[in-house]
């Protein structure tokens, strides 16, 4: 079998991305009696538990710019971000009618309240507000988190009618470890040779992992990485930037393309953090729930949705990302009305200022149509990097 | 010697300029402006460019760099593209080397920019995706009041009791203006009121990017409007902690084109120095 | 006879409905709200009176064997009456224009401009009778619109011939039209009727004119008046004569379609989604904020951008099978997007269809916030006259709320005023009951 | 019945005793705050919902509440300038204006309502109950003050049930993260009996508060449970829970309310006693503070009384029986935090509001949706429709902001309210006619 080209893989991923009916997930479910699908919202959920229950974790990142929101506005005022309203739209228009459960991770007040709304709107579907600790001591936050995970595990056992064994969990952890390694490999490739794996492509490839079974996605990742490395593409006179603030409501694809068009190489980002949340492999030996909790407490990504207990550490993750990827600046792109991202931003900017890293900031919505102002702002940023850099 | 052209494709007008740069001396050879008025901007860009070539008495192939700015990214014959704020800042610095802050007021957007000494943009902000308080907005109102565009400024500065205009929709403003007319408010007072309301928005934009005592140069089409320039002065004077002066220039509308041409020349020389040649095609 | 008046002072148009004691509509009147509000109310009310007179004439002629002849006569009378009105306002406009020609800007060309104006108005007057001839197709009923578009083209010609700057003539017009609109109509109604009657009967008294005289003799007593609408706070009425426009729209829609439960009104400056119960009482509503995106003005603005009449937008958009996806929400930015897309070679009808879809999508969002769409659904307001908007609305409503019945009345623009008139009738009868008790 | 202690002219006794008392309490509190440094007092900043005043008192810490400061700035019409200041410093227009008002105030010298500078806090007690903004707010303050910051997480009561896992988590945090740091900052050893004593006092005042708030059930309500309610909750939600002052205050207030009920009087408004009670409303959501008077006036002028509101539950829900319990000191604190209004799930908020409409015989529900506050606002439209469906009473929705004057459009709000009142009226007469 010949390896598919990047454009073939990307085309497939784009199809998955545009499919607001989640056809592949529907087909997966229909393929075998008794299969269940559990939907989850950003930012992070231990998908391993769902996988171990023999179910398909389905990432729901809003409706994007292809969904015309008709009913969603009946649920949300104009000053609330888009993702909950497009998610509700997906729900009330029946696009999620095959989903057997929904998880609302603790990320902000909007998603939190959405969990209650879901209970009102779809009383017959299992839904859970998935609380996570914001304190990171083993005895305190750890115990609480293990409690939450075990509760969830028990819920899934009830739904599926069979036990989730530690063995199954370990197996799932292994599968996801591999998937995370591949995602990280793709990110590393993009950071090193961004022209080979443009951000808009990498985005689609990683995003496919939200709707595909993880094993299938890992194959896809491998294929894309191999194809990207073997194709030759022209090097552009672009500047390297890290984009941040997009951890929940996803930017429209055109926004990512516009950034590239205006002269940016995106070398790191916080899109769909669930795919990269845990840093490094989760150990396979011992109590799997304990291991997942340890990874969450001590080896996980930073975002605005997390409390940073250590003042000195605030924002350092961003400085490290810049250093590690050789970026020349940071773009803060936040969803309009996203309190976590927007409240965090001034603090992060202060950290960057102190580190002498240039940055700019703008807002978007998942359905932003007009890209010209974004091109202009990103373009001006790149202009000033380019005109004044030593080269 | 470097010859460079700048073409600024805006939403209201296309502007073009040609420069000769030699030993740091910048000589402006030609300029041209064409209002778009529902015509194809790309074609107008060509026409405006050809006009400048003719005026400068040179051929396209004599040019070392053709720079576009504004919405000119897709012009086929450019050497490179600079984004509006980059070029406006540079153009303003050419028109008045003293200025450090730039307020560009075009047909749809307002852009506040700060530069450091070498002309590098250090901070900026654009107005949002609502056209309230834009050039188009003023144009609509003037049209309704039956006032020609070049009359606006003069009338506005003659106001004796400006009407208080809160920020209103650029499209629905008409109704509010009708309201004012029917309450017997004079055109100068209406215009001044609108200028003040626009200016206060723009002044806030300037302050938010950290303008304190820099000389602010107005660029773009509305810089021609002395009423708005005056209103900017008044609004900035009202702001605590800001002592910035405001200036404009008769060629302010060309700032983008000028800046693009000069950056083009700069980039050409820089690349040439490193042995690369990007001859205009 | 007793009459009840409802006036809906809209942002774009002011509408009046005259109702009799039996809840029958006697007359409807509409005018531009552009002028001052007082005048707008007075003009709309007066127009409703005129319409009522014609209805009374019609009642007078009812049961006549020569229906065709009578219809023709009434048609003539109406056109002739409109012509009289038009000429009167034209005279006013001319006077005002001439008086504007003064000052520095006209220093050297004062006489020339005045002569040119005289010529323009001569031609305008000459064109008038055919404009009001049978079968002629008037673009609008508003003086500003009819006079305006003709003035523009005639004065361009005249200016060219006289070698005067066209801008000057334009400027004089722009200044004068506001003043003219702000003046309440001068002539008394019956005089205009008399003159119109004279014009068609050429002075000869006929059986028809006798009946008209008789109908003119019926006195229309204004028993109670209720005002509503966008400008209701500035209405020149006291508080008990004012009702919220939401309630008036709800009630008005209920009167036209007693089974209606959801009402969408898209006016010039606001869009309202209203839910009413079985007796026309408002249960919930939602309105847009002060932004033109999603209201009638959006289309007006686009029409201006495209140099088209409002009436032409819908039919052109209907030609499209593939509406474009409009990215900008803001009206002004949508205008810019329109230009961009035209420049890129996209089809006018596709862009226009996309713009219609955009405005209806906004309306859908307001509807959904007001509680969705329930059977029956009534669409009112100026935009209901636009077929492309109606097409998109139907499509979206059916897709999202199933097969509900959609009501659109050609006179739906009067919904608010109708509700107002009914409130007036109820208030008056309540008052009378009070007196009886 | 106890007689009011304070002297006032006989005619005024009913309405003034509690008000005078409250003024004195507030003045004394702000003086203590602004003199903290001179007096050697240590200051803790914390939030209203989940505010652990009794615990802070055990360490002799003075309780500073940034939210209350923001409210004060709003009422004094200074918040607008503060918010602009914060936005100029890089804060987004989109985020909660309480935070920006506080940060702006800090940037402009932190002058408190008594005209004196508020002290820098010695410790930030980040008690996180149902509002994500709290997290970021104190991270922002920590960046400025560089003082110890205690994090106390209250899990969200998503399923309407408080689980043992939640209580354990909180008690553990109190024992291991909160109390040790408070001891260290204050230099005072924790004494659980002191805490018990204060908790007992809290419960006493809480009894009276519930009585007062429930007086709204009386037809011809003696109180306005929204505009008036804001004053009534001040001491219990602020720095006075657990004090004798609070006990006195609520006793006075209870007497006044009883007196008004006896006389068949309605609430007192800034323009004197309220006229006829034409509409009885339940209100959901915080008020607007920048145009507080104007806003209130739109209600009382039309004869609308708010008989129950959810806002008076933000600092704790007592009407379902919760009282601070001296016998389970740490658990009771945990339960208190878990029970604050915004930490309750949407379904339980709907239950609560529907109950209020029925129990307080209200004509309908009014939602004041606050732009700032996702915690309150996200989901309110569903709440509105659901309550309407369950109670059959009309509901209306208005949008304003807490302390940002830019988002209070008087004309809009008035238009909506007027339409709403006419709607209620029409519905009543329509129902009457149909019957
Ligand atoms: N003399 C003038 N007085 C006032 N406004 C003017 C004048 N000339 C142009 N304008 C306004 O300037 C705007 C166009 O400015 P410009 O900078 O060319 O915009 P853009 O770059 O967006 O095309 C138009 O809105 C026009 O109304
Ligand atoms: N014949 C028509 N065809 C299409 N649209 C129309 C027509 N007449 C009016 N409109 C639309 O209706 C709007 C005015 O609606 P109207 O209900 O009169 O508004 P308002 O009540 O606010 O005055 C105009 O902005 C226009 O878009
Ligand atoms: S985009 Fe921001 S505010 Fe909206 S749900 Fe996500 S985290 Fe919350
Ligand atoms: S308010 Fe007016 S100018 Fe602003 S977005 Fe809406 S239509 Fe555009
Ligand atoms: S978001 Fe709401 S609860 Fe949170 S601080 Fe702001 S106003 Fe208070």
mmCIF file of N, CA and C in Angstrom, chain D residues 19 22 26 49 126 159 161 179 205 221 235 260 306 341-342 345 353 411 413 428 433:
data_model
loop_
_atom_site.group_PDB
_atom_site.id
_atom_site.type_symbol
_atom_site.label_atom_id
_atom_site.label_comp_id
_atom_site.label_asym_id
_atom_site.label_seq_id
_atom_site.Cartn_x
_atom_site.Cartn_y
_atom_site.Cartn_z
ATOM 1 N N UNK D 19 -31.381 51.249 59.655
ATOM 2 C CA UNK D 19 -30.540 51.971 58.703
ATOM 3 C C UNK D 19 -29.392 52.683 59.413
ATOM 4 N N UNK D 22 -26.875 50.210 60.480
ATOM 5 C CA UNK D 22 -26.054 49.706 59.381
ATOM 6 C C UNK D 22 -24.998 50.729 58.987
ATOM 7 N N UNK D 26 -20.983 50.112 58.988
ATOM 8 C CA UNK D 26 -20.159 50.268 57.797
ATOM 9 C C UNK D 26 -19.033 51.266 58.035
ATOM 10 N N UNK D 49 -19.434 35.547 48.147
ATOM 11 C CA UNK D 49 -19.933 34.178 48.205
ATOM 12 C C UNK D 49 -18.823 33.282 48.734
ATOM 13 N N UNK D 126 -8.651 33.095 48.707
ATOM 14 C CA UNK D 126 -9.372 32.851 47.461
ATOM 15 C C UNK D 126 -10.334 31.683 47.661
ATOM 16 N N UNK D 159 -25.131 18.095 40.540
ATOM 17 C CA UNK D 159 -26.308 17.223 40.512
ATOM 18 C C UNK D 159 -27.289 17.567 41.623
ATOM 19 N N UNK D 161 -26.742 17.602 44.651
ATOM 20 C CA UNK D 161 -26.463 16.852 45.880
ATOM 21 C C UNK D 161 -25.055 17.156 46.369
ATOM 22 N N UNK D 179 -6.213 27.000 57.251
ATOM 23 C CA UNK D 179 -5.949 27.385 58.636
ATOM 24 C C UNK D 179 -4.450 27.601 58.925
ATOM 25 N N UNK D 205 -28.405 35.480 63.783
ATOM 26 C CA UNK D 205 -28.728 36.543 62.820
ATOM 27 C C UNK D 205 -29.402 35.943 61.591
ATOM 28 N N UNK D 221 -46.385 43.251 50.421
ATOM 29 C CA UNK D 221 -45.105 42.930 51.021
ATOM 30 C C UNK D 221 -44.521 44.132 51.753
ATOM 31 N N UNK D 235 -24.908 43.185 55.962
ATOM 32 C CA UNK D 235 -24.154 42.697 57.124
ATOM 33 C C UNK D 235 -23.904 41.196 57.096
ATOM 34 N N UNK D 260 -44.360 47.258 59.900
ATOM 35 C CA UNK D 260 -44.949 47.641 58.615
ATOM 36 C C UNK D 260 -46.050 46.660 58.225
ATOM 37 N N UNK D 306 -40.629 43.939 44.433
ATOM 38 C CA UNK D 306 -39.973 42.646 44.285
ATOM 39 C C UNK D 306 -40.170 41.894 45.591
ATOM 40 N N UNK D 341 -25.686 30.592 46.110
ATOM 41 C CA UNK D 341 -26.588 30.508 44.961
ATOM 42 C C UNK D 341 -25.885 30.136 43.660
ATOM 43 N N UNK D 342 -24.786 30.803 43.349
ATOM 44 C CA UNK D 342 -24.169 30.545 42.044
ATOM 45 C C UNK D 342 -23.398 29.227 42.006
ATOM 46 N N UNK D 345 -26.671 24.198 40.791
ATOM 47 C CA UNK D 345 -26.837 23.845 39.391
ATOM 48 C C UNK D 345 -28.036 24.586 38.815
ATOM 49 N N UNK D 353 -36.534 29.353 41.824
ATOM 50 C CA UNK D 353 -37.280 30.514 41.317
ATOM 51 C C UNK D 353 -38.760 30.160 41.129
ATOM 52 N N UNK D 411 -33.235 54.073 28.675
ATOM 53 C CA UNK D 411 -34.376 54.072 27.762
ATOM 54 C C UNK D 411 -34.793 52.644 27.436
ATOM 55 N N UNK D 413 -34.155 49.832 29.164
ATOM 56 C CA UNK D 413 -34.670 49.115 30.318
ATOM 57 C C UNK D 413 -36.093 49.568 30.605
ATOM 58 N N UNK D 428 -53.674 39.772 33.121
ATOM 59 C CA UNK D 428 -54.620 39.695 34.228
ATOM 60 C C UNK D 428 -56.025 40.003 33.754
ATOM 61 N N UNK D 433 -61.295 38.456 31.914
ATOM 62 C CA UNK D 433 -62.361 38.474 30.911
ATOM 63 C C UNK D 433 -62.741 37.059 30.497
#
